[in-house]
C-alpha cells in the first residue's frame, strides 16, 4: 500500500499544499522507484534460482541460507517479506504451471473438453533453459570408450531385432544430446547382452532406475525419453511393467497418437512419431498378455490406419515388420477384452463362435505375412521365422482359454471338455509343441535368444509350463503322447542350458533354464515318489497327480510353481518372473529350485 508523504519543514509543506502539490520531494520519488525496481529484480532472481534448484534436484536455496546462522546477512524488511510473506505461484508444488479458462476462437463445438482450457506459465517462469542433465559419461558411471562400445552393441544388433527403436540416431553423441534416459536404457540393455562389458550392467541399471524415478513426476518429456522407456520395457525383466506404463502415459501426454493424420500426408516428423507410437502399442500389448493385465493403449485411429501407414513415402521394411506386430497384438488384445479375467468360469457355448472368429483372424494374419519377408542383412531369417513363432504363440494364448474352468472344485477332478472345446485344447497343445520344436531344432533362432525381447523368453517358458501342466494335471482332458512331450521338454531345457551358458547371469533365460532344469530332473528321478515314469509313458497312460500322495512334500514343492498357475492365459510364471514392483536385480534359486526372495 502506498505510504503518505514524508515529513518536511512546515513552511515547505504549506507552500506545496497551496499549489496542490502533496507529493514527496523528487529524491524520495527516485528512491521509491529504485526500490520497486530492485524488488522486481530480486523476485525474478529468486524465481530463476528456484527453477535452477528444481532442475538440479536441490533443496530450497533460500531455506538453506536461513539455516546458515554464521552468515552475517542483513535481514531487511524486504528480505523477510520475500521469504515469509504470501507465497508466489512458483512456491507451490506445481511451480511452473497455472490454468485459466479461455475462449479459443478456433475451438469447435465438437472439440475435446480440454481444448477450452489453456495452460499458462507463472510470471517470470519463461527464462533460460535448464542446464543439461548429467549423463552416464559426464557422471563417471562409464568412460567414453565403454559407452561407445555399448552403443555399438545395441545399434548394430539389438535395435534391428526390434524394428529400429533408435530411429534417426546413428551415433552416441546424438543419443546423449537428446535424452539421458535413452542413453542409460541403451547402455543397460547392451551391457545385459554383452559378454565383454557385462560387468557394467549393474552400474547402468542403477543409473537407469534413478532417471526413471526422476521422470515419473516430471512435466518435461521428449520422444526420445519414450524410446528409452520402450527399450527398457522390451528387454529388462524387473522394471518392464513400470517402464511400459510410463511409456504409454508419456506417449499420450505428447500426443504421439495424433501424428497419424500428418504422417499419412507425408510429413516425416509425424511419420517418426507414429512409428514410435506403434512401438509403444506393441510393447504395451506384450506386457498385457504376458502379465495378464489389461492393455493401457487401445484401438485408436493410429492403429486402425496401420496398413495405410505402410503406403507413405517414408515407410521401410522395418515398418512392415512393426505393423505385423501391431496387427497380431491387436487381435490378442481383442481376445483379452472379450474373454475377460474370470479364469474359473468355463467358456459358454455362445462364446465359441467368437473364439473361432479370432482363430480365423490369426490364420488370415499368418497367410498374409508368412511369405512376406526374406533374409535380412542384419538379422538373417529372423523376420520370417518370427512370424511363425508369433502366430503359434498367439494361437496358444487363444486356445488355452479352452482350459478355463476345467478344474471341478466340488469333485476335485477335471471336467470333461465338449468335442468343440477338446479340438481347441488340442490346438493349444500343438502350438506349444511347435514353439519348442522350432527353438530346439533351429540353430539360427537359438543364436538370437541372447538379444530377443522378453516376449520370446516367456514364450518358451510358458510353452514348457503349459505342456507339463496338461500332462500332469489334466492327462485325460486331451490326447497327447506324454513320452514325446517330456522328451521335447528335456531337449528344450538342454538347449536353454547351452544357450544361456554364455549369457549374463541377470538374463531372464538363465533363471528360466535353472528352474526348468531342476523340475525336469525331479520328474525323471526314479527315487522320487510320484515319479511320472517319463520314459515309459504312453499316450493314454494315467499320470498320477503330483499332490496325490501324502507325505512327500519335496515333490509337491518342486511342482508348485507349475501347479499354482491357476490360468493358462494369464502367464503368471512367478518363479522366472517375480513381482515387478520390486525392481529386482537378480533372480536366485535355492537347492530345491525355489526363488529366493530377499527383503530390503
CSV table of C-alpha atoms in Angstrom, one decimal, residues 1-461:
chain,number,residue,atom,x,y,z
A,1,UNK,CA,0.0,0.0,0.0
A,2,UNK,CA,1.4,3.5,-0.9
A,3,UNK,CA,2.7,5.4,2.1
A,4,UNK,CA,1.9,9.1,2.7
A,5,UNK,CA,4.3,11.9,2.1
A,6,UNK,CA,7.4,12.0,4.2
A,7,UNK,CA,7.5,14.8,6.9
A,8,UNK,CA,9.0,18.1,5.8
A,9,UNK,CA,9.5,21.6,7.1
A,10,UNK,CA,6.2,23.3,7.9
A,11,UNK,CA,6.7,26.2,5.5
A,12,UNK,CA,7.8,23.9,2.6
A,13,UNK,CA,4.8,21.7,3.3
A,14,UNK,CA,2.4,24.7,3.4
A,15,UNK,CA,3.9,26.1,0.2
A,16,UNK,CA,3.4,22.7,-1.6
A,17,UNK,CA,-0.2,22.5,-0.2
A,18,UNK,CA,-1.0,25.9,-1.5
A,19,UNK,CA,-0.1,24.8,-5.0
A,20,UNK,CA,-1.9,21.5,-4.6
A,21,UNK,CA,1.3,19.5,-4.7
A,22,UNK,CA,1.3,17.0,-1.8
A,23,UNK,CA,3.9,14.6,-3.4
A,24,UNK,CA,7.2,13.8,-1.7
A,25,UNK,CA,10.3,15.5,-2.9
A,26,UNK,CA,11.9,14.3,-6.2
A,27,UNK,CA,14.7,12.5,-4.3
A,28,UNK,CA,12.1,10.5,-2.4
A,29,UNK,CA,10.2,9.5,-5.6
A,30,UNK,CA,13.5,8.3,-7.1
A,31,UNK,CA,14.2,6.2,-4.0
A,32,UNK,CA,10.8,4.7,-4.2
A,33,UNK,CA,11.2,3.9,-7.9
A,34,UNK,CA,14.6,2.4,-7.3
A,35,UNK,CA,13.2,0.2,-4.5
A,36,UNK,CA,10.4,-1.1,-6.7
A,37,UNK,CA,12.8,-1.9,-9.5
A,38,UNK,CA,15.2,-3.8,-7.2
A,39,UNK,CA,12.3,-5.6,-5.6
A,40,UNK,CA,11.1,-6.8,-9.0
A,41,UNK,CA,14.7,-7.8,-10.0
A,42,UNK,CA,15.2,-9.7,-6.8
A,43,UNK,CA,11.9,-11.6,-7.1
A,44,UNK,CA,12.9,-12.5,-10.7
A,45,UNK,CA,16.3,-13.7,-9.4
A,46,UNK,CA,14.6,-15.8,-6.8
A,47,UNK,CA,12.4,-17.4,-9.3
A,48,UNK,CA,15.3,-18.2,-11.6
A,49,UNK,CA,17.2,-19.7,-8.6
A,50,UNK,CA,14.2,-21.8,-7.7
A,51,UNK,CA,13.9,-23.2,-11.2
A,52,UNK,CA,17.6,-24.0,-11.3
A,53,UNK,CA,17.3,-25.8,-7.9
A,54,UNK,CA,14.3,-27.8,-9.2
A,55,UNK,CA,16.2,-28.8,-12.4
A,56,UNK,CA,19.3,-29.9,-10.4
A,57,UNK,CA,17.2,-31.6,-7.7
A,58,UNK,CA,18.5,-29.3,-4.9
A,59,UNK,CA,16.7,-28.3,-1.8
A,60,UNK,CA,15.3,-24.8,-1.4
A,61,UNK,CA,18.3,-22.5,-1.6
A,62,UNK,CA,16.6,-19.7,0.4
A,63,UNK,CA,15.7,-22.1,3.2
A,64,UNK,CA,19.3,-23.3,3.1
A,65,UNK,CA,20.5,-19.7,3.5
A,66,UNK,CA,18.3,-19.3,6.6
A,67,UNK,CA,19.9,-22.4,8.2
A,68,UNK,CA,23.4,-20.9,7.9
A,69,UNK,CA,23.5,-18.9,11.1
A,70,UNK,CA,27.1,-18.0,10.7
A,71,UNK,CA,26.4,-15.9,7.6
A,72,UNK,CA,26.0,-12.2,8.7
A,73,UNK,CA,23.3,-11.5,6.2
A,74,UNK,CA,21.2,-8.4,6.8
A,75,UNK,CA,17.5,-9.1,7.5
A,76,UNK,CA,15.8,-6.2,5.7
A,77,UNK,CA,12.0,-5.8,5.7
A,78,UNK,CA,12.0,-6.9,2.0
A,79,UNK,CA,14.1,-10.0,2.7
A,80,UNK,CA,11.7,-11.0,5.4
A,81,UNK,CA,8.7,-10.4,3.2
A,82,UNK,CA,10.2,-12.3,0.3
A,83,UNK,CA,10.9,-15.4,2.4
A,84,UNK,CA,7.9,-15.4,4.7
A,85,UNK,CA,5.3,-13.3,3.0
A,86,UNK,CA,2.5,-14.5,0.8
A,87,UNK,CA,3.5,-17.5,-1.4
A,88,UNK,CA,4.0,-16.9,-5.1
A,89,UNK,CA,2.8,-19.3,-7.7
A,90,UNK,CA,6.3,-20.7,-8.2
A,91,UNK,CA,6.4,-21.7,-4.5
A,92,UNK,CA,3.7,-24.3,-4.8
A,93,UNK,CA,4.1,-27.9,-5.7
A,94,UNK,CA,3.5,-27.1,-9.3
A,95,UNK,CA,5.7,-24.1,-9.7
A,96,UNK,CA,5.6,-23.6,-13.4
A,97,UNK,CA,2.0,-24.1,-14.3
A,98,UNK,CA,-1.3,-22.3,-13.8
A,99,UNK,CA,-4.6,-22.9,-15.5
A,100,UNK,CA,-7.1,-20.4,-16.9
A,101,UNK,CA,-10.3,-20.9,-18.9
A,102,UNK,CA,-10.0,-19.2,-22.3
A,103,UNK,CA,-12.4,-19.0,-25.2
A,104,UNK,CA,-10.5,-20.3,-28.2
A,105,UNK,CA,-12.0,-18.8,-31.4
A,106,UNK,CA,-10.7,-21.9,-33.3
A,107,UNK,CA,-12.4,-24.3,-30.9
A,108,UNK,CA,-15.3,-26.1,-32.5
A,109,UNK,CA,-18.3,-27.5,-30.6
A,110,UNK,CA,-17.1,-31.0,-31.3
A,111,UNK,CA,-13.7,-30.3,-29.9
A,112,UNK,CA,-12.4,-32.2,-26.8
A,113,UNK,CA,-13.4,-30.6,-23.5
A,114,UNK,CA,-9.8,-29.7,-22.5
A,115,UNK,CA,-9.4,-27.6,-25.7
A,116,UNK,CA,-11.1,-24.7,-24.0
A,117,UNK,CA,-8.5,-24.7,-21.1
A,118,UNK,CA,-5.1,-23.3,-21.8
A,119,UNK,CA,-2.0,-23.7,-19.7
A,120,UNK,CA,-0.1,-20.6,-18.8
A,121,UNK,CA,3.2,-20.1,-17.1
A,122,UNK,CA,3.5,-18.1,-14.0
A,123,UNK,CA,5.1,-14.6,-14.4
A,124,UNK,CA,8.8,-14.8,-14.8
A,125,UNK,CA,8.8,-18.6,-15.4
A,126,UNK,CA,10.0,-18.1,-19.0
A,127,UNK,CA,13.7,-17.8,-18.9
A,128,UNK,CA,16.9,-19.5,-19.9
A,129,UNK,CA,16.6,-23.3,-20.5
A,130,UNK,CA,17.5,-25.6,-17.7
A,131,UNK,CA,21.0,-26.9,-17.5
A,132,UNK,CA,21.7,-30.1,-19.4
A,133,UNK,CA,21.0,-33.3,-17.4
A,134,UNK,CA,24.2,-35.2,-16.5
A,135,UNK,CA,24.8,-38.4,-18.4
A,136,UNK,CA,26.4,-41.7,-17.7
A,137,UNK,CA,29.7,-40.4,-19.1
A,138,UNK,CA,29.7,-37.0,-17.5
A,139,UNK,CA,28.8,-38.6,-14.1
A,140,UNK,CA,31.7,-41.0,-14.5
A,141,UNK,CA,29.5,-44.1,-14.5
A,142,UNK,CA,31.0,-45.1,-17.8
A,143,UNK,CA,34.1,-44.0,-19.7
A,144,UNK,CA,33.5,-42.5,-23.2
A,145,UNK,CA,35.1,-45.7,-24.7
A,146,UNK,CA,32.8,-48.0,-22.8
A,147,UNK,CA,29.7,-46.0,-23.7
A,148,UNK,CA,30.7,-46.1,-27.4
A,149,UNK,CA,31.2,-49.9,-27.4
A,150,UNK,CA,27.8,-50.4,-25.6
A,151,UNK,CA,26.1,-48.1,-28.0
A,152,UNK,CA,27.6,-50.1,-30.9
A,153,UNK,CA,26.3,-53.4,-29.4
A,154,UNK,CA,22.8,-52.0,-29.3
A,155,UNK,CA,22.8,-50.1,-32.6
A,156,UNK,CA,24.3,-52.8,-34.7
A,157,UNK,CA,22.4,-55.8,-33.4
A,158,UNK,CA,19.7,-55.4,-30.8
A,159,UNK,CA,18.0,-52.4,-32.4
A,160,UNK,CA,17.4,-54.4,-35.6
A,161,UNK,CA,15.6,-57.1,-33.7
A,162,UNK,CA,13.0,-54.6,-32.5
A,163,UNK,CA,12.4,-52.6,-35.7
A,164,UNK,CA,15.0,-49.8,-35.0
A,165,UNK,CA,13.6,-48.1,-31.9
A,166,UNK,CA,16.5,-45.6,-32.2
A,167,UNK,CA,15.0,-44.0,-35.3
A,168,UNK,CA,17.3,-41.4,-36.7
A,169,UNK,CA,20.0,-41.7,-34.0
A,170,UNK,CA,23.1,-43.2,-35.6
A,171,UNK,CA,25.8,-42.3,-33.0
A,172,UNK,CA,26.3,-42.0,-29.3
A,173,UNK,CA,26.7,-38.2,-29.4
A,174,UNK,CA,23.2,-37.8,-30.9
A,175,UNK,CA,21.6,-40.0,-28.2
A,176,UNK,CA,23.5,-38.3,-25.3
A,177,UNK,CA,22.4,-34.9,-26.6
A,178,UNK,CA,18.8,-35.9,-26.9
A,179,UNK,CA,18.0,-37.8,-23.7
A,180,UNK,CA,19.9,-39.1,-20.7
A,181,UNK,CA,17.2,-41.7,-20.1
A,182,UNK,CA,17.6,-43.0,-23.6
A,183,UNK,CA,21.4,-43.2,-23.1
A,184,UNK,CA,21.0,-45.1,-19.9
A,185,UNK,CA,18.5,-47.5,-21.4
A,186,UNK,CA,20.6,-48.3,-24.4
A,187,UNK,CA,23.7,-48.9,-22.3
A,188,UNK,CA,21.9,-51.0,-19.8
A,189,UNK,CA,20.3,-53.3,-22.4
A,190,UNK,CA,23.6,-53.5,-24.3
A,191,UNK,CA,25.5,-54.5,-21.1
A,192,UNK,CA,22.9,-57.2,-20.4
A,193,UNK,CA,23.7,-58.7,-23.8
A,194,UNK,CA,27.5,-58.1,-23.9
A,195,UNK,CA,30.0,-60.7,-23.0
A,196,UNK,CA,32.9,-58.3,-22.7
A,197,UNK,CA,31.2,-55.5,-21.0
A,198,UNK,CA,28.6,-57.4,-19.0
A,199,UNK,CA,30.2,-56.2,-15.7
A,200,UNK,CA,28.9,-52.7,-16.5
A,201,UNK,CA,25.3,-53.8,-16.3
A,202,UNK,CA,24.8,-53.1,-12.6
A,203,UNK,CA,26.1,-49.5,-12.9
A,204,UNK,CA,24.0,-48.7,-15.9
A,205,UNK,CA,20.9,-50.3,-14.3
A,206,UNK,CA,21.2,-48.2,-11.2
A,207,UNK,CA,21.5,-45.1,-13.2
A,208,UNK,CA,18.5,-46.0,-15.4
A,209,UNK,CA,16.4,-46.7,-12.3
A,210,UNK,CA,17.4,-43.3,-10.9
A,211,UNK,CA,16.5,-41.5,-14.1
A,212,UNK,CA,13.2,-43.3,-14.5
A,213,UNK,CA,12.2,-42.4,-10.9
A,214,UNK,CA,13.1,-38.7,-11.6
A,215,UNK,CA,11.0,-38.7,-14.7
A,216,UNK,CA,7.8,-40.1,-13.1
A,217,UNK,CA,6.6,-36.7,-11.8
A,218,UNK,CA,8.4,-34.5,-14.4
A,219,UNK,CA,6.5,-32.4,-16.8
A,220,UNK,CA,9.3,-32.2,-19.3
A,221,UNK,CA,9.4,-35.2,-21.7
A,222,UNK,CA,10.5,-35.9,-25.2
A,223,UNK,CA,10.0,-38.6,-27.8
A,224,UNK,CA,13.5,-39.9,-27.0
A,225,UNK,CA,12.5,-40.4,-23.4
A,226,UNK,CA,9.7,-42.6,-24.7
A,227,UNK,CA,12.3,-44.5,-26.8
A,228,UNK,CA,14.3,-45.2,-23.7
A,229,UNK,CA,11.3,-46.4,-21.8
A,230,UNK,CA,10.4,-48.8,-24.6
A,231,UNK,CA,13.9,-50.2,-24.9
A,232,UNK,CA,13.9,-50.9,-21.2
A,233,UNK,CA,10.5,-52.4,-21.2
A,234,UNK,CA,11.2,-54.7,-24.1
A,235,UNK,CA,14.3,-56.2,-22.6
A,236,UNK,CA,14.5,-55.7,-18.8
A,237,UNK,CA,12.5,-58.2,-16.8
A,238,UNK,CA,12.4,-56.4,-13.5
A,239,UNK,CA,11.1,-52.9,-14.4
A,240,UNK,CA,9.3,-53.9,-17.6
A,241,UNK,CA,5.7,-53.3,-16.4
A,242,UNK,CA,6.6,-49.9,-14.7
A,243,UNK,CA,8.5,-48.8,-17.8
A,244,UNK,CA,5.8,-49.6,-20.3
A,245,UNK,CA,3.3,-47.9,-18.1
A,246,UNK,CA,5.4,-44.7,-18.1
A,247,UNK,CA,5.9,-45.0,-21.9
A,248,UNK,CA,2.1,-45.2,-22.5
A,249,UNK,CA,1.4,-42.3,-20.3
A,250,UNK,CA,4.1,-40.0,-21.8
A,251,UNK,CA,3.2,-41.0,-25.3
A,252,UNK,CA,-0.4,-39.9,-24.6
A,253,UNK,CA,0.9,-36.6,-23.0
A,254,UNK,CA,2.9,-35.7,-26.0
A,255,UNK,CA,0.1,-36.9,-28.3
A,256,UNK,CA,2.0,-39.4,-30.4
A,257,UNK,CA,-1.3,-41.0,-31.4
A,258,UNK,CA,-2.3,-37.7,-33.1
A,259,UNK,CA,0.6,-37.8,-35.6
A,260,UNK,CA,-1.0,-40.3,-37.9
A,261,UNK,CA,-3.0,-37.7,-39.8
A,262,UNK,CA,0.0,-35.7,-40.9
A,263,UNK,CA,2.0,-38.9,-41.3
A,264,UNK,CA,-0.5,-40.0,-44.0
A,265,UNK,CA,0.1,-36.7,-45.7
A,266,UNK,CA,3.8,-37.3,-46.0
A,267,UNK,CA,5.1,-35.3,-43.0
A,268,UNK,CA,8.3,-37.1,-41.9
A,269,UNK,CA,8.3,-35.8,-38.3
A,270,UNK,CA,4.8,-37.2,-37.9
A,271,UNK,CA,5.9,-40.4,-39.5
A,272,UNK,CA,8.6,-40.9,-36.9
A,273,UNK,CA,6.2,-40.1,-34.1
A,274,UNK,CA,3.6,-42.5,-35.4
A,275,UNK,CA,6.1,-45.4,-35.7
A,276,UNK,CA,7.2,-44.7,-32.1
A,277,UNK,CA,3.5,-44.9,-31.0
A,278,UNK,CA,3.3,-48.3,-32.7
A,279,UNK,CA,6.3,-49.4,-30.7
A,280,UNK,CA,4.7,-48.3,-27.5
A,281,UNK,CA,1.5,-50.1,-28.5
A,282,UNK,CA,3.3,-53.4,-29.3
A,283,UNK,CA,5.3,-53.2,-26.1
A,284,UNK,CA,2.2,-52.5,-24.0
A,285,UNK,CA,0.4,-55.5,-25.5
A,286,UNK,CA,3.4,-57.7,-25.0
A,287,UNK,CA,3.2,-56.9,-21.3
A,288,UNK,CA,-0.6,-57.2,-21.2
A,289,UNK,CA,-0.6,-60.8,-22.4
A,290,UNK,CA,2.5,-61.9,-20.6
A,291,UNK,CA,1.4,-60.5,-17.2
A,292,UNK,CA,-2.3,-60.9,-17.5
A,293,UNK,CA,-3.1,-57.2,-17.1
A,294,UNK,CA,-5.4,-55.0,-19.3
A,295,UNK,CA,-3.5,-53.1,-22.0
A,296,UNK,CA,-3.3,-49.4,-21.5
A,297,UNK,CA,-3.3,-48.5,-25.2
A,298,UNK,CA,-6.4,-49.1,-27.3
A,299,UNK,CA,-7.6,-49.2,-30.9
A,300,UNK,CA,-7.3,-45.5,-31.9
A,301,UNK,CA,-7.1,-44.1,-35.4
A,302,UNK,CA,-3.3,-44.7,-35.5
A,303,UNK,CA,-3.8,-48.4,-35.0
A,304,UNK,CA,-6.7,-48.6,-37.4
A,305,UNK,CA,-4.6,-46.8,-40.1
A,306,UNK,CA,-1.6,-49.1,-39.8
A,307,UNK,CA,-1.9,-50.5,-43.3
A,308,UNK,CA,-2.3,-47.0,-44.8
A,309,UNK,CA,0.8,-46.0,-42.9
A,310,UNK,CA,2.8,-48.5,-44.9
A,311,UNK,CA,1.8,-46.7,-48.1
A,312,UNK,CA,3.5,-43.5,-47.1
A,313,UNK,CA,6.7,-42.4,-48.8
A,314,UNK,CA,8.9,-42.9,-45.7
A,315,UNK,CA,7.8,-46.4,-44.8
A,316,UNK,CA,10.6,-49.1,-44.8
A,317,UNK,CA,10.9,-52.8,-44.4
A,318,UNK,CA,11.3,-52.4,-40.6
A,319,UNK,CA,8.0,-50.6,-40.6
A,320,UNK,CA,6.4,-53.6,-42.3
A,321,UNK,CA,7.7,-55.8,-39.6
A,322,UNK,CA,6.5,-53.4,-37.0
A,323,UNK,CA,3.0,-53.2,-38.5
A,324,UNK,CA,2.7,-57.0,-38.5
A,325,UNK,CA,3.3,-56.9,-34.7
A,326,UNK,CA,0.6,-54.2,-34.3
A,327,UNK,CA,-1.9,-56.3,-36.2
A,328,UNK,CA,-1.3,-59.6,-34.3
A,329,UNK,CA,-1.1,-58.0,-30.9
A,330,UNK,CA,-4.3,-56.1,-31.8
A,331,UNK,CA,-6.0,-59.4,-32.2
A,332,UNK,CA,-4.6,-60.7,-28.9
A,333,UNK,CA,-5.8,-57.5,-27.2
A,334,UNK,CA,-9.3,-58.2,-28.5
A,335,UNK,CA,-9.1,-61.7,-27.1
A,336,UNK,CA,-8.2,-60.4,-23.7
A,337,UNK,CA,-11.1,-57.9,-23.8
A,338,UNK,CA,-13.7,-60.4,-25.0
A,339,UNK,CA,-13.0,-63.3,-22.6
A,340,UNK,CA,-12.3,-61.2,-19.5
A,341,UNK,CA,-10.3,-62.2,-16.5
A,342,UNK,CA,-12.5,-64.8,-14.8
A,343,UNK,CA,-10.4,-67.9,-15.4
A,344,UNK,CA,-12.5,-70.1,-13.1
A,345,UNK,CA,-15.6,-69.8,-15.4
A,346,UNK,CA,-15.8,-72.3,-18.3
A,347,UNK,CA,-16.3,-70.9,-21.7
A,348,UNK,CA,-20.0,-70.7,-22.6
A,349,UNK,CA,-21.2,-72.3,-25.9
A,350,UNK,CA,-22.2,-68.9,-27.1
A,351,UNK,CA,-18.6,-67.8,-26.9
A,352,UNK,CA,-17.3,-70.5,-29.2
A,353,UNK,CA,-18.3,-68.7,-32.5
A,354,UNK,CA,-16.3,-65.7,-31.4
A,355,UNK,CA,-13.3,-67.8,-30.5
A,356,UNK,CA,-13.4,-69.3,-34.0
A,357,UNK,CA,-13.5,-65.8,-35.5
A,358,UNK,CA,-10.4,-64.9,-33.5
A,359,UNK,CA,-8.8,-68.1,-34.8
A,360,UNK,CA,-9.7,-67.2,-38.4
A,361,UNK,CA,-8.2,-63.7,-37.9
A,362,UNK,CA,-4.9,-65.3,-36.7
A,363,UNK,CA,-4.9,-67.7,-39.7
A,364,UNK,CA,-5.5,-64.8,-42.0
A,365,UNK,CA,-2.7,-62.8,-40.4
A,366,UNK,CA,-0.3,-65.7,-40.9
A,367,UNK,CA,-1.4,-66.2,-44.5
A,368,UNK,CA,-0.8,-62.5,-45.2
A,369,UNK,CA,2.7,-62.3,-43.7
A,370,UNK,CA,4.2,-65.8,-43.7
A,371,UNK,CA,5.8,-65.3,-47.1
A,372,UNK,CA,6.4,-61.6,-46.9
A,373,UNK,CA,9.9,-61.5,-45.5
A,374,UNK,CA,13.2,-62.6,-47.0
A,375,UNK,CA,16.7,-62.7,-45.4
A,376,UNK,CA,17.6,-59.5,-43.6
A,377,UNK,CA,21.1,-58.1,-43.8
A,378,UNK,CA,21.2,-57.5,-40.0
A,379,UNK,CA,19.1,-60.3,-38.5
A,380,UNK,CA,19.1,-63.1,-41.1
A,381,UNK,CA,15.9,-65.1,-41.4
A,382,UNK,CA,14.5,-63.9,-38.1
A,383,UNK,CA,11.8,-61.8,-39.6
A,384,UNK,CA,10.3,-64.7,-41.5
A,385,UNK,CA,10.8,-67.2,-38.7
A,386,UNK,CA,9.4,-64.7,-36.1
A,387,UNK,CA,6.1,-64.6,-38.0
A,388,UNK,CA,5.6,-68.3,-37.4
A,389,UNK,CA,6.6,-68.2,-33.7
A,390,UNK,CA,4.3,-65.2,-33.0
A,391,UNK,CA,1.5,-67.0,-34.8
A,392,UNK,CA,1.8,-70.1,-32.7
A,393,UNK,CA,2.2,-68.1,-29.5
A,394,UNK,CA,-1.0,-66.1,-30.3
A,395,UNK,CA,-2.8,-69.3,-31.2
A,396,UNK,CA,-1.6,-70.9,-27.9
A,397,UNK,CA,-2.8,-67.9,-26.0
A,398,UNK,CA,-6.2,-68.0,-27.7
A,399,UNK,CA,-6.8,-71.8,-27.5
A,400,UNK,CA,-5.6,-72.1,-23.9
A,401,UNK,CA,-9.0,-70.5,-23.0
A,402,UNK,CA,-10.4,-74.0,-23.5
A,403,UNK,CA,-9.0,-74.9,-20.1
A,404,UNK,CA,-10.9,-72.2,-18.3
A,405,UNK,CA,-12.9,-73.8,-15.5
A,406,UNK,CA,-11.7,-77.3,-16.4
A,407,UNK,CA,-10.9,-78.0,-12.7
A,408,UNK,CA,-14.1,-79.0,-10.9
A,409,UNK,CA,-13.8,-77.5,-7.4
A,410,UNK,CA,-16.5,-79.8,-6.0
A,411,UNK,CA,-15.2,-83.1,-7.1
A,412,UNK,CA,-11.5,-82.2,-7.4
A,413,UNK,CA,-11.5,-83.8,-10.9
A,414,UNK,CA,-11.1,-82.1,-14.2
A,415,UNK,CA,-14.3,-81.6,-16.2
A,416,UNK,CA,-14.8,-83.3,-19.5
A,417,UNK,CA,-14.5,-81.0,-22.4
A,418,UNK,CA,-17.1,-80.9,-25.2
A,419,UNK,CA,-15.9,-82.1,-28.6
A,420,UNK,CA,-15.6,-78.5,-29.8
A,421,UNK,CA,-13.5,-77.4,-26.8
A,422,UNK,CA,-11.4,-80.5,-27.0
A,423,UNK,CA,-10.5,-79.6,-30.5
A,424,UNK,CA,-9.5,-76.1,-29.3
A,425,UNK,CA,-7.5,-77.6,-26.4
A,426,UNK,CA,-5.6,-79.9,-28.8
A,427,UNK,CA,-4.7,-77.0,-31.0
A,428,UNK,CA,-3.2,-75.3,-27.9
A,429,UNK,CA,-1.0,-78.4,-27.2
A,430,UNK,CA,0.1,-78.5,-30.9
A,431,UNK,CA,1.0,-74.8,-30.8
A,432,UNK,CA,3.1,-75.1,-27.6
A,433,UNK,CA,4.8,-78.2,-29.1
A,434,UNK,CA,5.5,-76.3,-32.3
A,435,UNK,CA,7.2,-73.4,-30.5
A,436,UNK,CA,9.5,-75.7,-28.6
A,437,UNK,CA,10.2,-77.8,-31.7
A,438,UNK,CA,11.3,-74.8,-33.6
A,439,UNK,CA,13.5,-73.5,-30.8
A,440,UNK,CA,15.2,-76.8,-30.2
A,441,UNK,CA,15.8,-77.6,-33.9
A,442,UNK,CA,16.7,-74.2,-35.3
A,443,UNK,CA,20.3,-73.1,-34.6
A,444,UNK,CA,19.8,-69.6,-36.1
A,445,UNK,CA,16.9,-68.9,-33.8
A,446,UNK,CA,18.9,-70.1,-30.8
A,447,UNK,CA,21.6,-67.6,-31.8
A,448,UNK,CA,19.1,-64.8,-31.4
A,449,UNK,CA,17.9,-65.7,-28.0
A,450,UNK,CA,20.6,-63.6,-26.4
A,451,UNK,CA,19.1,-60.5,-27.9
A,452,UNK,CA,15.4,-61.2,-28.5
A,453,UNK,CA,13.0,-59.3,-26.1
A,454,UNK,CA,11.3,-60.7,-23.1
A,455,UNK,CA,8.3,-61.9,-25.1
A,456,UNK,CA,10.4,-64.8,-26.6
A,457,UNK,CA,11.8,-65.8,-23.2
A,458,UNK,CA,8.3,-66.1,-21.8
A,459,UNK,CA,7.0,-67.7,-25.0
A,460,UNK,CA,9.4,-70.6,-24.3
A,461,UNK,CA,8.8,-70.8,-20.6
